[in-house]
């Protein structure tokens, strides 16, 4: 590491499928350090083979009792006035190295989601809210002799990465698996090429990266006490993890003292992503962070149906609309299918309040308070 404020700790991590493992990791362990930082940066886990779909590995950074923020470097990453854009293009991508692949979800989660740390050695800087493009190995079946098309992934870390040294980036990737509707069996030939490549990759594997790209989800920091309302489903939580680490975890020149409010929609408790991190912020910064989960397979909305993020939005609609009127920024990230339900809910709420949603939305966009990145 490039800075001395962090201790290196080697931890033997059991690979297991007990869903309580993720939620209780390190809770009963008493660890003290004499250095200034309360964060433990765990070195890459040496996986001899690609992780199986049942493995469950502890996330990389765990905070202990103190609220002291972690030192980051190089602070020169704060100097740029404009975000870096398309440093590497599809015809000449950057070859980065996989550091680690961690399963984020428990055994009862539908599907597998992995946290993937990539070493770019400082050559592919980015800002929070930007995306990397990934070109999986092999040739494009639709264009024989040509590489695969670029797949975009929103970055799930701050510009300093999970090692806090500006040399890595993290992706939150759900493995795309196709099941034949008639037989119900998996058809590997139709599985997602890039997501399976990333989730199956091992430390030391090479990966071709393009970018960074995107300006829509950049975190505006001109007003330190601003309100940021974040609404994400599944891996759409990626940019929000970066925002929140920057706000609450890292010792950066921009001091956040506003309100961050995260709404996260997933299927069930085992599907929650980075939940320990978010819960820690909730405990440490109750005046600056709110966290609402919508678990569609475990919770019911007030009409007795499944609980989705739009139901949570409706539950807090008066407060959300008031915050938007006061200048709050609102962000949406996740599958494209999430937006119609959210828009319908917001329109219904606006009409109930005697407002025109079309006019309100137009004003939010004009004021640059409305940020949407769906895929």
Tab-separated table of C-alpha atoms in Angstrom:
chain	number	residue	atom	x	y	z
A	1	UNK	CA	0.000	0.000	0.000
A	2	UNK	CA	1.036	3.543	-0.647
A	3	UNK	CA	0.227	4.803	2.836
A	4	UNK	CA	1.106	3.726	6.351
A	5	UNK	CA	-2.220	4.364	8.055
A	6	UNK	CA	-3.484	0.894	7.221
A	7	UNK	CA	-2.487	-2.414	8.752
A	8	UNK	CA	-2.228	-5.515	6.609
A	9	UNK	CA	-4.126	-8.361	8.217
A	10	UNK	CA	-4.138	-11.901	6.901
A	11	UNK	CA	-7.374	-13.689	7.606
A	12	UNK	CA	-8.193	-17.286	6.799
A	13	UNK	CA	-11.707	-17.023	5.443
A	14	UNK	CA	-13.851	-20.176	5.416
A	15	UNK	CA	-15.931	-20.665	2.312
A	16	UNK	CA	-19.393	-21.577	3.480
A	17	UNK	CA	-23.039	-21.192	2.632
A	18	UNK	CA	-24.454	-20.255	6.011
A	19	UNK	CA	-26.409	-17.055	5.328
A	20	UNK	CA	-25.634	-15.791	8.829
A	21	UNK	CA	-21.952	-15.594	7.891
A	22	UNK	CA	-22.263	-12.401	5.866
A	23	UNK	CA	-24.315	-10.627	8.478
A	24	UNK	CA	-22.212	-11.569	11.497
A	25	UNK	CA	-18.681	-11.514	10.109
A	26	UNK	CA	-16.197	-10.136	12.651
A	27	UNK	CA	-18.996	-8.969	14.969
A	28	UNK	CA	-17.690	-11.063	17.865
A	29	UNK	CA	-14.026	-10.471	17.181
A	30	UNK	CA	-12.063	-8.045	19.327
A	31	UNK	CA	-9.254	-6.439	17.350
A	32	UNK	CA	-7.193	-3.439	18.399
A	33	UNK	CA	-4.601	-1.458	16.525
A	34	UNK	CA	-2.186	1.234	17.503
A	35	UNK	CA	-2.329	3.079	14.191
A	36	UNK	CA	-4.631	5.953	13.251
A	37	UNK	CA	-7.015	4.036	11.034
A	38	UNK	CA	-9.945	1.918	12.119
A	39	UNK	CA	-10.183	0.134	8.786
A	40	UNK	CA	-8.760	-3.240	7.951
A	41	UNK	CA	-7.812	-3.760	4.344
A	42	UNK	CA	-7.847	-7.456	3.622
A	43	UNK	CA	-5.303	-8.683	1.095
A	44	UNK	CA	-6.585	-10.500	-1.975
A	45	UNK	CA	-7.885	-13.969	-1.234
A	46	UNK	CA	-5.889	-16.493	-3.200
A	47	UNK	CA	-8.516	-18.617	-4.870
A	48	UNK	CA	-6.869	-21.633	-6.460
A	49	UNK	CA	-9.800	-22.082	-8.764
A	50	UNK	CA	-12.723	-20.027	-9.931
A	51	UNK	CA	-15.175	-19.650	-7.039
A	52	UNK	CA	-18.020	-22.096	-7.108
A	53	UNK	CA	-21.547	-20.752	-7.092
A	54	UNK	CA	-21.991	-21.825	-3.476
A	55	UNK	CA	-18.962	-20.063	-2.054
A	56	UNK	CA	-19.489	-17.038	0.124
A	57	UNK	CA	-16.523	-14.833	0.889
A	58	UNK	CA	-16.229	-11.953	3.344
A	59	UNK	CA	-16.127	-8.496	1.791
A	60	UNK	CA	-12.778	-6.724	1.684
A	61	UNK	CA	-13.093	-3.872	4.182
A	62	UNK	CA	-14.492	-4.115	7.675
A	63	UNK	CA	-14.709	-1.196	10.092
A	64	UNK	CA	-14.273	-1.625	13.821
A	65	UNK	CA	-15.710	0.487	16.640
A	66	UNK	CA	-14.037	3.828	15.938
A	67	UNK	CA	-15.543	6.277	13.456
A	68	UNK	CA	-12.113	7.539	12.352
A	69	UNK	CA	-11.980	7.837	8.589
A	70	UNK	CA	-9.385	6.044	6.496
A	71	UNK	CA	-6.514	7.867	4.816
A	72	UNK	CA	-6.515	7.807	1.029
A	73	UNK	CA	-3.894	8.575	-1.593
A	74	UNK	CA	-2.906	10.098	-3.892
A	75	UNK	CA	-4.949	13.203	-3.059
A	76	UNK	CA	-3.929	14.552	-6.462
A	77	UNK	CA	-6.965	12.572	-7.704
A	78	UNK	CA	-9.001	15.476	-6.283
A	79	UNK	CA	-7.294	18.066	-8.506
A	80	UNK	CA	-9.017	17.467	-11.850
A	81	UNK	CA	-11.813	19.924	-12.621
A	82	UNK	CA	-13.465	17.635	-15.183
A	83	UNK	CA	-14.078	13.869	-14.965
A	84	UNK	CA	-11.764	11.594	-16.979
A	85	UNK	CA	-13.529	10.292	-20.090
A	86	UNK	CA	-12.681	7.494	-22.537
A	87	UNK	CA	-8.981	7.279	-21.765
A	88	UNK	CA	-9.025	3.823	-23.347
A	89	UNK	CA	-11.250	3.010	-26.307
A	90	UNK	CA	-12.588	-0.351	-27.591
A	91	UNK	CA	-9.967	-0.653	-30.338
A	92	UNK	CA	-7.138	-0.109	-27.846
A	93	UNK	CA	-8.385	-1.225	-24.406
A	94	UNK	CA	-6.313	-1.260	-21.234
A	95	UNK	CA	-5.235	-4.668	-19.934
A	96	UNK	CA	-5.930	-4.756	-16.199
A	97	UNK	CA	-5.549	-7.583	-13.656
A	98	UNK	CA	-8.163	-9.289	-11.501
A	99	UNK	CA	-7.313	-8.898	-7.803
A	100	UNK	CA	-10.182	-10.809	-6.217
A	101	UNK	CA	-13.646	-12.205	-6.837
A	102	UNK	CA	-16.032	-12.374	-3.870
A	103	UNK	CA	-19.543	-13.776	-3.727
A	104	UNK	CA	-21.712	-11.113	-2.089
A	105	UNK	CA	-24.972	-12.968	-1.545
A	106	UNK	CA	-26.148	-15.790	0.683
A	107	UNK	CA	-27.385	-19.227	-0.423
A	108	UNK	CA	-31.068	-18.243	-0.499
A	109	UNK	CA	-30.502	-15.404	-2.965
A	110	UNK	CA	-31.878	-16.033	-6.457
A	111	UNK	CA	-28.789	-15.977	-8.638
A	112	UNK	CA	-25.219	-15.007	-7.829
A	113	UNK	CA	-23.725	-11.545	-7.476
A	114	UNK	CA	-19.982	-11.000	-7.161
A	115	UNK	CA	-17.756	-8.145	-6.027
A	116	UNK	CA	-14.792	-7.995	-8.398
A	117	UNK	CA	-11.695	-5.912	-7.683
A	118	UNK	CA	-9.575	-4.950	-10.690
A	119	UNK	CA	-6.039	-3.542	-10.568
A	120	UNK	CA	-5.490	-0.764	-13.122
A	121	UNK	CA	-2.239	0.443	-11.483
A	122	UNK	CA	-3.476	4.033	-11.517
A	123	UNK	CA	-3.669	4.138	-15.312
A	124	UNK	CA	-7.465	4.254	-15.582
A	125	UNK	CA	-8.679	6.917	-13.119
A	126	UNK	CA	-12.396	7.527	-12.710
A	127	UNK	CA	-14.899	9.436	-10.619
A	128	UNK	CA	-17.712	8.050	-8.499
A	129	UNK	CA	-20.738	7.287	-10.671
A	130	UNK	CA	-18.771	6.461	-13.825
A	131	UNK	CA	-18.631	3.162	-15.724
A	132	UNK	CA	-15.929	0.899	-17.096
A	133	UNK	CA	-16.385	-1.069	-20.291
A	134	UNK	CA	-15.295	-4.723	-20.227
A	135	UNK	CA	-14.430	-6.728	-23.352
A	136	UNK	CA	-14.699	-10.459	-22.577
A	137	UNK	CA	-12.194	-12.789	-24.258
A	138	UNK	CA	-13.111	-14.659	-27.411
A	139	UNK	CA	-14.698	-13.573	-30.642
A	140	UNK	CA	-18.086	-12.110	-31.368
A	141	UNK	CA	-20.324	-14.911	-32.730
A	142	UNK	CA	-22.233	-12.352	-34.790
A	143	UNK	CA	-19.008	-10.945	-36.250
A	144	UNK	CA	-16.523	-13.832	-36.615
A	145	UNK	CA	-12.936	-12.679	-36.264
A	146	UNK	CA	-13.921	-9.633	-34.214
A	147	UNK	CA	-13.828	-9.236	-30.423
A	148	UNK	CA	-16.963	-9.196	-28.307
A	149	UNK	CA	-18.818	-5.939	-27.882
A	150	UNK	CA	-18.056	-3.795	-24.846
A	151	UNK	CA	-20.245	-4.377	-21.780
A	152	UNK	CA	-20.642	-1.397	-19.440
A	153	UNK	CA	-20.517	-1.782	-15.653
A	154	UNK	CA	-21.022	1.018	-13.163
A	155	UNK	CA	-18.072	1.204	-10.788
A	156	UNK	CA	-18.810	0.209	-7.177
A	157	UNK	CA	-15.851	1.933	-5.513
A	158	UNK	CA	-14.555	5.452	-5.028
A	159	UNK	CA	-11.721	6.807	-7.152
A	160	UNK	CA	-9.330	5.436	-4.507
A	161	UNK	CA	-10.600	1.869	-4.839
A	162	UNK	CA	-11.026	-0.725	-2.103
A	163	UNK	CA	-7.331	-0.502	-1.244
A	164	UNK	CA	-7.558	3.303	-0.883
A	165	UNK	CA	-4.464	3.846	-3.064
A	166	UNK	CA	-6.039	4.889	-6.367
A	167	UNK	CA	-4.922	1.731	-8.158
A	168	UNK	CA	-8.033	-0.443	-8.207
A	169	UNK	CA	-11.687	-0.319	-9.201
A	170	UNK	CA	-14.505	-2.589	-8.078
A	171	UNK	CA	-17.444	-3.929	-10.069
A	172	UNK	CA	-20.678	-5.438	-8.747
A	173	UNK	CA	-21.697	-8.126	-11.242
A	174	UNK	CA	-24.669	-10.456	-11.294
A	175	UNK	CA	-24.041	-13.684	-13.156
A	176	UNK	CA	-26.477	-13.831	-16.092
A	177	UNK	CA	-27.765	-17.400	-16.383
A	178	UNK	CA	-30.325	-18.512	-18.959
A	179	UNK	CA	-32.883	-21.210	-18.164
A	180	UNK	CA	-34.891	-22.857	-20.918
A	181	UNK	CA	-38.559	-21.989	-20.288
A	182	UNK	CA	-39.713	-25.439	-21.388
A	183	UNK	CA	-37.242	-27.705	-19.613
A	184	UNK	CA	-36.327	-25.372	-16.770
A	185	UNK	CA	-32.687	-26.370	-17.250
A	186	UNK	CA	-29.741	-24.018	-17.591
A	187	UNK	CA	-28.544	-23.467	-21.160
A	188	UNK	CA	-24.872	-22.403	-20.853
A	189	UNK	CA	-24.752	-21.469	-24.544
A	190	UNK	CA	-27.128	-18.578	-23.809
A	191	UNK	CA	-25.595	-17.425	-20.529
A	192	UNK	CA	-24.229	-13.885	-20.280
A	193	UNK	CA	-20.742	-13.971	-21.779
A	194	UNK	CA	-19.190	-11.096	-19.860
A	195	UNK	CA	-20.837	-11.588	-16.466
A	196	UNK	CA	-19.861	-15.268	-16.379
A	197	UNK	CA	-16.303	-14.423	-17.483
A	198	UNK	CA	-15.985	-11.905	-14.635
A	199	UNK	CA	-17.625	-14.078	-11.962
A	200	UNK	CA	-15.468	-17.072	-12.980
A	201	UNK	CA	-12.220	-15.094	-13.169
A	202	UNK	CA	-9.361	-15.740	-10.748
A	203	UNK	CA	-6.744	-13.466	-9.154
A	204	UNK	CA	-4.076	-12.717	-11.745
A	205	UNK	CA	-6.377	-13.123	-14.753
A	206	UNK	CA	-6.218	-10.328	-17.319
A	207	UNK	CA	-9.232	-8.255	-18.316
A	208	UNK	CA	-9.581	-5.693	-21.107
A	209	UNK	CA	-11.071	-2.420	-19.916
A	210	UNK	CA	-12.334	0.699	-21.710
A	211	UNK	CA	-13.448	4.073	-20.403
A	212	UNK	CA	-14.207	5.481	-17.999
A	213	UNK	CA	-17.513	6.803	-19.313
A	214	UNK	CA	-20.572	8.614	-18.064
A	215	UNK	CA	-21.507	11.985	-16.596
A	216	UNK	CA	-25.141	11.378	-15.616
A	217	UNK	CA	-24.414	9.773	-12.233
A	218	UNK	CA	-21.524	11.977	-11.140
A	219	UNK	CA	-21.892	13.041	-7.516
A	220	UNK	CA	-22.317	16.832	-7.300
A	221	UNK	CA	-20.252	18.030	-4.343
A	222	UNK	CA	-20.489	21.825	-4.647
A	223	UNK	CA	-22.899	21.931	-1.690
A	224	UNK	CA	-21.544	19.772	1.183
A	225	UNK	CA	-24.869	19.846	3.072
A	226	UNK	CA	-27.005	18.793	0.086
A	227	UNK	CA	-29.482	15.900	0.215
A	228	UNK	CA	-28.904	12.878	-2.027
A	229	UNK	CA	-31.751	10.358	-2.436
A	230	UNK	CA	-30.500	7.100	-3.983
A	231	UNK	CA	-32.878	4.487	-5.360
A	232	UNK	CA	-31.333	1.255	-6.599
A	233	UNK	CA	-32.320	-2.305	-7.391
A	234	UNK	CA	-29.843	-5.188	-7.282
A	235	UNK	CA	-26.454	-4.340	-8.773
A	236	UNK	CA	-27.764	-0.811	-9.364
A	237	UNK	CA	-26.452	-0.162	-5.866
A	238	UNK	CA	-22.918	-0.009	-7.341
A	239	UNK	CA	-22.502	3.771	-7.758
A	240	UNK	CA	-24.208	4.393	-4.421
A	241	UNK	CA	-21.623	2.257	-2.634
A	242	UNK	CA	-18.983	4.567	-4.136
A	243	UNK	CA	-20.856	7.706	-3.057
A	244	UNK	CA	-21.314	6.460	0.501
A	245	UNK	CA	-17.718	5.315	0.946
A	246	UNK	CA	-16.630	8.793	-0.150
A	247	UNK	CA	-19.098	10.470	2.200
A	248	UNK	CA	-18.606	8.349	5.300
A	249	UNK	CA	-15.528	6.147	5.037
A	250	UNK	CA	-12.719	8.131	3.454
A	251	UNK	CA	-10.807	11.126	4.729
A	252	UNK	CA	-11.169	13.317	1.640
A	253	UNK	CA	-10.967	17.124	1.303
A	254	UNK	CA	-14.707	17.379	0.520
A	255	UNK	CA	-16.458	17.006	3.876
A	256	UNK	CA	-20.027	15.765	3.516
A	257	UNK	CA	-22.476	16.987	6.156
A	258	UNK	CA	-25.804	16.679	4.352
A	259	UNK	CA	-28.260	13.789	4.113
A	260	UNK	CA	-27.763	10.605	2.098
A	261	UNK	CA	-30.864	8.401	1.848
A	262	UNK	CA	-30.558	4.980	0.241
A	263	UNK	CA	-33.486	2.856	-0.950
A	264	UNK	CA	-32.333	-0.619	-1.981
A	265	UNK	CA	-34.622	-3.175	-3.605
A	266	UNK	CA	-33.653	-6.864	-3.728
A	267	UNK	CA	-35.477	-10.197	-3.493
A	268	UNK	CA	-34.679	-11.215	0.077
A	269	UNK	CA	-32.304	-10.757	3.010
A	270	UNK	CA	-29.699	-13.072	1.458
A	271	UNK	CA	-29.706	-10.847	-1.645
A	272	UNK	CA	-28.711	-7.663	0.190
A	273	UNK	CA	-25.494	-6.150	-1.192
A	274	UNK	CA	-22.930	-4.366	1.020
A	275	UNK	CA	-25.473	-4.428	3.839
A	276	UNK	CA	-22.846	-4.513	6.612
A	277	UNK	CA	-21.207	-1.403	5.186
A	278	UNK	CA	-24.482	0.506	4.944
A	279	UNK	CA	-25.604	-0.598	8.407
A	280	UNK	CA	-22.307	0.676	9.806
A	281	UNK	CA	-22.926	4.130	8.341
A	282	UNK	CA	-26.430	4.055	9.788
A	283	UNK	CA	-25.015	3.407	13.251
A	284	UNK	CA	-22.164	5.911	12.962
A	285	UNK	CA	-23.949	8.758	11.151
A	286	UNK	CA	-27.656	8.558	12.065
A	287	UNK	CA	-28.113	12.264	11.353
A	288	UNK	CA	-26.605	12.037	7.865
A	289	UNK	CA	-27.660	8.635	6.541
A	290	UNK	CA	-30.961	6.807	6.104
A	291	UNK	CA	-31.298	3.304	4.725
A	292	UNK	CA	-34.533	1.625	3.619
A	293	UNK	CA	-34.648	-1.895	2.195
A	294	UNK	CA	-37.418	-3.255	-0.031
A	295	UNK	CA	-37.358	-7.068	0.065
A	296	UNK	CA	-39.883	-8.220	-2.525
A	297	UNK	CA	-40.056	-11.844	-1.373
A	298	UNK	CA	-40.128	-11.151	2.357
A	299	UNK	CA	-42.022	-7.895	2.866
A	300	UNK	CA	-45.551	-6.784	1.974
A	301	UNK	CA	-46.582	-3.321	0.887
A	302	UNK	CA	-49.585	-1.563	2.450
A	303	UNK	CA	-51.868	-3.211	-0.132
A	304	UNK	CA	-50.689	-6.699	0.774
A	305	UNK	CA	-48.589	-7.166	-2.371
A	306	UNK	CA	-44.845	-7.577	-2.789
A	307	UNK	CA	-42.672	-4.734	-1.496
A	308	UNK	CA	-40.747	-2.965	-4.263
A	309	UNK	CA	-38.705	0.237	-4.139
A	310	UNK	CA	-41.615	2.258	-5.538
A	311	UNK	CA	-43.705	1.130	-2.570
A	312	UNK	CA	-41.044	2.451	-0.207
A	313	UNK	CA	-40.952	5.700	-2.188
A	314	UNK	CA	-44.721	6.040	-1.819
A	315	UNK	CA	-44.434	5.327	1.899
A	316	UNK	CA	-42.119	8.335	2.310
A	317	UNK	CA	-43.499	10.368	-0.612
A	318	UNK	CA	-44.428	13.544	1.280
A	319	UNK	CA	-40.949	13.766	2.773
A	320	UNK	CA	-39.255	12.959	-0.549
A	321	UNK	CA	-41.263	15.587	-2.444
A	322	UNK	CA	-40.459	18.179	0.235
A	323	UNK	CA	-36.744	17.381	-0.042
A	324	UNK	CA	-36.887	17.624	-3.845
A	325	UNK	CA	-38.599	21.019	-3.537
A	326	UNK	CA	-35.690	22.068	-1.315
A	327	UNK	CA	-33.126	21.076	-3.964
A	328	UNK	CA	-32.343	17.411	-3.196
A	329	UNK	CA	-30.716	15.306	-5.905
A	330	UNK	CA	-32.416	11.994	-6.730
A	331	UNK	CA	-30.687	9.052	-8.414
A	332	UNK	CA	-32.097	5.881	-9.965
A	333	UNK	CA	-29.957	2.917	-10.934
A	334	UNK	CA	-30.804	-0.679	-11.863
A	335	UNK	CA	-32.689	-2.645	-14.469
A	336	UNK	CA	-34.610	-0.587	-17.014
A	337	UNK	CA	-37.828	-2.286	-15.933
A	338	UNK	CA	-37.743	-0.511	-12.561
A	339	UNK	CA	-38.522	2.944	-13.973
A	340	UNK	CA	-42.128	2.612	-15.257
A	341	UNK	CA	-43.372	1.499	-11.822
A	342	UNK	CA	-41.415	4.282	-10.115
A	343	UNK	CA	-42.661	6.913	-12.570
A	344	UNK	CA	-46.261	5.754	-12.122
A	345	UNK	CA	-45.889	5.999	-8.351
A	346	UNK	CA	-44.370	9.491	-8.497
A	347	UNK	CA	-47.100	10.651	-10.875
A	348	UNK	CA	-49.817	9.267	-8.603
A	349	UNK	CA	-48.267	10.936	-5.566
A	350	UNK	CA	-47.941	14.264	-7.395
A	351	UNK	CA	-51.595	14.187	-8.475
A	352	UNK	CA	-52.660	13.388	-4.937
A	353	UNK	CA	-50.749	16.486	-3.850
A	354	UNK	CA	-52.424	18.582	-6.547
A	355	UNK	CA	-49.226	18.865	-8.607
A	356	UNK	CA	-48.401	18.068	-12.231
A	357	UNK	CA	-45.741	15.344	-12.329
A	358	UNK	CA	-44.748	16.316	-15.893
A	359	UNK	CA	-44.045	19.887	-14.815
A	360	UNK	CA	-42.223	18.759	-11.679
A	361	UNK	CA	-40.065	16.297	-13.604
A	362	UNK	CA	-39.236	18.963	-16.182
A	363	UNK	CA	-38.129	21.307	-13.398
A	364	UNK	CA	-36.029	18.610	-11.700
A	365	UNK	CA	-34.239	17.900	-14.982
A	366	UNK	CA	-33.728	21.606	-15.637
A	367	UNK	CA	-32.200	22.010	-12.171
A	368	UNK	CA	-29.983	18.921	-12.763
A	369	UNK	CA	-31.502	17.189	-9.717
A	370	UNK	CA	-32.669	14.110	-11.692
A	371	UNK	CA	-30.115	11.357	-12.413
A	372	UNK	CA	-31.062	8.074	-14.106
A	373	UNK	CA	-28.782	5.228	-15.240
A	374	UNK	CA	-30.644	2.030	-16.125
A	375	UNK	CA	-29.655	-0.967	-18.230
